[in-house]
C-alpha cells in the first residue's frame, strides 16, 4: 500500500445511522469494487440488491452521461417521454396497467398504503385496515416502519400509524382468523420473499390462496417487490413464480441499477384511485432516473440477465450446499434458501462478525436478522465469480461455527 494515498475511512460529521465498516469504496468494474487504498473486493451485496448491472457498465454509463448532458430534472408539470416508455415497459412485464414514479422503496410503499386507504374510503370504509406480516420490512418512514414487523425498527418512534393487522407468514388459516368478520380490511401487503427479515419466501401455494381470498373479499393484493423484484429471482417479479398478478406492486432498489428510483405499478382495480392532487413527488420520474430504468431493463433483456440470475443463482446455491454439507447435516447451518441471486444462509448462531471478516478477505456480503447471511449480488455475476464467493465465504462460516458461542 502506498502510504501517500492512504485515506482513513471515517465520517465524524455524517449522522451515525449505520454501523459502518472501516472501508471507503472508490470505484468498481463489473462485480468487483476497490477501496480508496486500492484493495479489491468481490461484490456479493450489490449495494443491497441495487446494482443490477454491477459497476461501470459499458452500456449504462454512456447512456446516463448522454442523459445528464441533455436534462437531469424538469418536474412533473410536463410530460417526460421516458416516464411513459418505462411505465409501458413495466406494464408489459407485470401484466398490470399504470405506474406512479418516486425515488425510493419507502416512498413506493407509502404510495401503496395511500392507495389502499383511498380504495377503502372510496367504497365507504372510514377506518381502513391493512394486513401486514411478521418479520416484514417496508421502510423507515413513520407509516412504513409501522407496517414493518421488526420491533427494533419501531422502537423510539411511537406512536405508530394505526390500521395494520399483523399475521404470520404462510398460514392462510391465520390470515382468515385475523380478518374474520372485519369489514374494514382493504388490502393484504406482503413481500414475495422477505429481504431484511431474513430471506423468507412466501410459499407458492400460499400466494395463490391469498390471491383467491383477496378476489373473494374485494381486497387489494399489494406485493412489495422492492428487493426481490426486477429479475433477481429469475423472473421479472418474484410473485410471478406463483402464476398470480398483484393489484399494487412497489418497486425500487434494482430498477435503476444505482440511480435512485421507485415505482408503484397498479393493476385495473387500483390504477384509477389516485387523481390529480392525491399524490406526488418532486424528484419522482425525473429524466435521469427514467433513463436509468429504461436502459437497465433494455440491457437486462439484451443480455439475458433473468436467465443468468436463475442459472448462476442455482450454481451458487448448489456450491454453497456442497461446501457446507457437513454443517447442514449437523444443523450448524440451518438452511440455505431463496431463489436466483437472492440467497440466505441461516446459521445456528449470530454471525454479524462475518461481514467484517469477509471484507478483510475481499468479499462484500451482509447479515440480516442476526443469523442470516444475505447474498444479493449484481445480476451479471458469472459462475466463476459465484465459485469465488463460496471459496471465501464458506471457510469463514466453518471457522465461525467452530468458535466459542
Ligand atoms: C429496502 C426495502 C424497502 C425500503 O427501500 P428504501 O429505498 O430504503 O426506502 C422497502 N421494502 C423492501 C422489501 C425493501 O427491501
mmCIF file of C-alpha atoms in Angstrom, residues 22-160:
data_model
loop_
_atom_site.group_PDB
_atom_site.id
_atom_site.type_symbol
_atom_site.label_atom_id
_atom_site.label_comp_id
_atom_site.label_asym_id
_atom_site.label_seq_id
_atom_site.Cartn_x
_atom_site.Cartn_y
_atom_site.Cartn_z
ATOM 1 C CA UNK A 22 -13.855 0.919 8.247
ATOM 2 C CA UNK A 23 -13.796 0.885 4.443
ATOM 3 C CA UNK A 24 -14.325 3.679 1.925
ATOM 4 C CA UNK A 25 -15.107 2.451 -1.578
ATOM 5 C CA UNK A 26 -13.834 4.377 -4.557
ATOM 6 C CA UNK A 27 -14.826 2.664 -7.811
ATOM 7 C CA UNK A 28 -15.903 -0.586 -9.375
ATOM 8 C CA UNK A 29 -15.925 -2.669 -12.519
ATOM 9 C CA UNK A 30 -18.470 -5.413 -13.054
ATOM 10 C CA UNK A 31 -18.843 -7.388 -9.801
ATOM 11 C CA UNK A 32 -15.602 -6.027 -8.361
ATOM 12 C CA UNK A 33 -15.040 -2.841 -6.329
ATOM 13 C CA UNK A 34 -11.934 -1.111 -4.979
ATOM 14 C CA UNK A 35 -11.480 0.915 -1.834
ATOM 15 C CA UNK A 36 -9.583 4.198 -1.594
ATOM 16 C CA UNK A 37 -6.441 2.294 -0.624
ATOM 17 C CA UNK A 38 -6.554 0.053 -3.676
ATOM 18 C CA UNK A 39 -7.787 -3.141 -2.005
ATOM 19 C CA UNK A 40 -10.283 -5.045 -4.188
ATOM 20 C CA UNK A 41 -13.476 -6.833 -3.158
ATOM 21 C CA UNK A 42 -15.884 -9.177 -4.902
ATOM 22 C CA UNK A 43 -19.316 -7.565 -4.539
ATOM 23 C CA UNK A 44 -21.939 -10.118 -3.447
ATOM 24 C CA UNK A 45 -24.143 -7.393 -1.915
ATOM 25 C CA UNK A 46 -24.614 -5.083 -4.922
ATOM 26 C CA UNK A 47 -25.322 -2.042 -2.742
ATOM 27 C CA UNK A 48 -28.155 -4.073 -1.120
ATOM 28 C CA UNK A 49 -29.719 -5.556 -4.266
ATOM 29 C CA UNK A 50 -29.411 -2.242 -6.127
ATOM 30 C CA UNK A 51 -26.521 -2.555 -8.600
ATOM 31 C CA UNK A 52 -28.351 -4.814 -11.065
ATOM 32 C CA UNK A 53 -25.753 -4.274 -13.814
ATOM 33 C CA UNK A 54 -22.761 -4.186 -11.468
ATOM 34 C CA UNK A 55 -20.401 -1.224 -11.619
ATOM 35 C CA UNK A 56 -19.285 0.934 -14.567
ATOM 36 C CA UNK A 57 -21.435 -0.973 -17.057
ATOM 37 C CA UNK A 58 -20.162 -0.273 -20.608
ATOM 38 C CA UNK A 59 -23.654 0.483 -21.981
ATOM 39 C CA UNK A 60 -25.358 2.026 -18.943
ATOM 40 C CA UNK A 61 -22.658 4.618 -18.237
ATOM 41 C CA UNK A 62 -22.656 6.275 -21.716
ATOM 42 C CA UNK A 63 -26.479 6.340 -21.695
ATOM 43 C CA UNK A 64 -26.509 8.114 -18.323
ATOM 44 C CA UNK A 65 -23.767 10.514 -19.463
ATOM 45 C CA UNK A 66 -25.856 11.346 -22.523
ATOM 46 C CA UNK A 67 -28.924 11.937 -20.342
ATOM 47 C CA UNK A 68 -27.108 14.126 -17.807
ATOM 48 C CA UNK A 69 -25.894 16.357 -20.645
ATOM 49 C CA UNK A 70 -29.453 16.638 -22.024
ATOM 50 C CA UNK A 71 -31.511 17.018 -18.837
ATOM 51 C CA UNK A 72 -31.372 15.716 -15.285
ATOM 52 C CA UNK A 73 -34.641 17.067 -13.911
ATOM 53 C CA UNK A 74 -37.632 19.108 -15.029
ATOM 54 C CA UNK A 75 -40.545 18.150 -12.638
ATOM 55 C CA UNK A 76 -43.911 16.598 -13.336
ATOM 56 C CA UNK A 77 -45.639 19.746 -14.617
ATOM 57 C CA UNK A 78 -44.570 18.437 -18.027
ATOM 58 C CA UNK A 79 -44.738 15.123 -19.847
ATOM 59 C CA UNK A 80 -41.486 13.175 -19.559
ATOM 60 C CA UNK A 81 -41.223 10.825 -22.546
ATOM 61 C CA UNK A 82 -39.058 8.232 -20.776
ATOM 62 C CA UNK A 83 -41.685 8.025 -17.966
ATOM 63 C CA UNK A 84 -44.197 6.765 -20.484
ATOM 64 C CA UNK A 85 -41.579 4.438 -22.007
ATOM 65 C CA UNK A 86 -40.612 2.937 -18.621
ATOM 66 C CA UNK A 87 -44.244 2.743 -17.493
ATOM 67 C CA UNK A 88 -45.187 0.911 -20.691
ATOM 68 C CA UNK A 89 -42.298 -1.499 -20.164
ATOM 69 C CA UNK A 90 -43.223 -2.203 -16.511
ATOM 70 C CA UNK A 91 -46.861 -2.694 -17.529
ATOM 71 C CA UNK A 92 -45.798 -5.162 -20.223
ATOM 72 C CA UNK A 93 -43.514 -7.117 -17.862
ATOM 73 C CA UNK A 94 -46.041 -7.258 -15.000
ATOM 74 C CA UNK A 95 -49.328 -7.616 -16.866
ATOM 75 C CA UNK A 96 -50.595 -4.612 -14.883
ATOM 76 C CA UNK A 97 -51.794 -1.243 -16.214
ATOM 77 C CA UNK A 98 -50.390 2.027 -14.728
ATOM 78 C CA UNK A 99 -47.309 3.290 -12.892
ATOM 79 C CA UNK A 100 -46.536 6.074 -10.402
ATOM 80 C CA UNK A 101 -42.855 7.027 -10.101
ATOM 81 C CA UNK A 102 -40.975 8.114 -6.983
ATOM 82 C CA UNK A 103 -37.368 7.830 -5.804
ATOM 83 C CA UNK A 104 -37.073 5.171 -3.076
ATOM 84 C CA UNK A 105 -38.610 1.972 -1.749
ATOM 85 C CA UNK A 106 -40.310 3.511 1.256
ATOM 86 C CA UNK A 107 -41.923 6.138 -0.975
ATOM 87 C CA UNK A 108 -43.250 3.410 -3.254
ATOM 88 C CA UNK A 109 -44.682 1.677 -0.181
ATOM 89 C CA UNK A 110 -46.156 4.914 1.185
ATOM 90 C CA UNK A 111 -47.944 5.356 -2.138
ATOM 91 C CA UNK A 112 -49.207 1.761 -1.927
ATOM 92 C CA UNK A 113 -50.546 2.357 1.611
ATOM 93 C CA UNK A 114 -52.272 5.562 0.460
ATOM 94 C CA UNK A 115 -53.794 3.684 -2.493
ATOM 95 C CA UNK A 116 -55.164 1.015 -0.153
ATOM 96 C CA UNK A 117 -56.649 3.571 2.243
ATOM 97 C CA UNK A 118 -58.287 5.559 -0.549
ATOM 98 C CA UNK A 119 -59.547 2.318 -2.114
ATOM 99 C CA UNK A 120 -61.324 1.784 1.228
ATOM 100 C CA UNK A 121 -62.598 5.357 1.586
ATOM 101 C CA UNK A 122 -63.916 5.271 -1.984
ATOM 102 C CA UNK A 123 -66.141 2.351 -1.024
ATOM 103 C CA UNK A 124 -67.294 3.877 2.260
ATOM 104 C CA UNK A 125 -64.779 2.367 4.706
ATOM 105 C CA UNK A 126 -63.772 5.217 7.043
ATOM 106 C CA UNK A 127 -61.130 3.327 9.031
ATOM 107 C CA UNK A 128 -59.424 1.035 6.521
ATOM 108 C CA UNK A 129 -57.131 -1.713 7.830
ATOM 109 C CA UNK A 130 -54.247 -3.405 6.002
ATOM 110 C CA UNK A 131 -52.887 -6.890 6.686
ATOM 111 C CA UNK A 132 -49.095 -6.983 7.161
ATOM 112 C CA UNK A 133 -46.644 -9.708 8.172
ATOM 113 C CA UNK A 134 -44.333 -10.764 10.960
ATOM 114 C CA UNK A 135 -40.667 -10.015 10.092
ATOM 115 C CA UNK A 136 -41.766 -7.748 7.223
ATOM 116 C CA UNK A 137 -39.662 -4.764 6.163
ATOM 117 C CA UNK A 138 -41.273 -1.929 4.213
ATOM 118 C CA UNK A 139 -39.091 1.093 5.038
ATOM 119 C CA UNK A 140 -38.329 3.660 7.716
ATOM 120 C CA UNK A 141 -40.891 6.438 7.307
ATOM 121 C CA UNK A 142 -43.486 6.573 10.090
ATOM 122 C CA UNK A 143 -46.115 4.679 8.074
ATOM 123 C CA UNK A 144 -43.758 2.117 6.543
ATOM 124 C CA UNK A 145 -41.988 1.415 9.836
ATOM 125 C CA UNK A 146 -45.414 0.862 11.355
ATOM 126 C CA UNK A 147 -46.074 -1.730 8.626
ATOM 127 C CA UNK A 148 -42.650 -3.265 9.304
ATOM 128 C CA UNK A 149 -42.615 -6.299 11.614
ATOM 129 C CA UNK A 150 -39.333 -5.680 13.439
ATOM 130 C CA UNK A 151 -39.839 -4.079 16.892
ATOM 131 C CA UNK A 152 -36.208 -2.813 16.840
ATOM 132 C CA UNK A 153 -37.018 -0.640 13.817
ATOM 133 C CA UNK A 154 -40.111 0.782 15.555
ATOM 134 C CA UNK A 155 -38.544 1.376 18.992
ATOM 135 C CA UNK A 156 -38.365 5.061 19.874
ATOM 136 C CA UNK A 157 -40.641 6.271 17.090
ATOM 137 C CA UNK A 158 -44.131 5.791 18.506
ATOM 138 C CA UNK A 159 -46.963 6.482 18.330
ATOM 139 C CA UNK A 160 -47.104 4.164 15.347
#
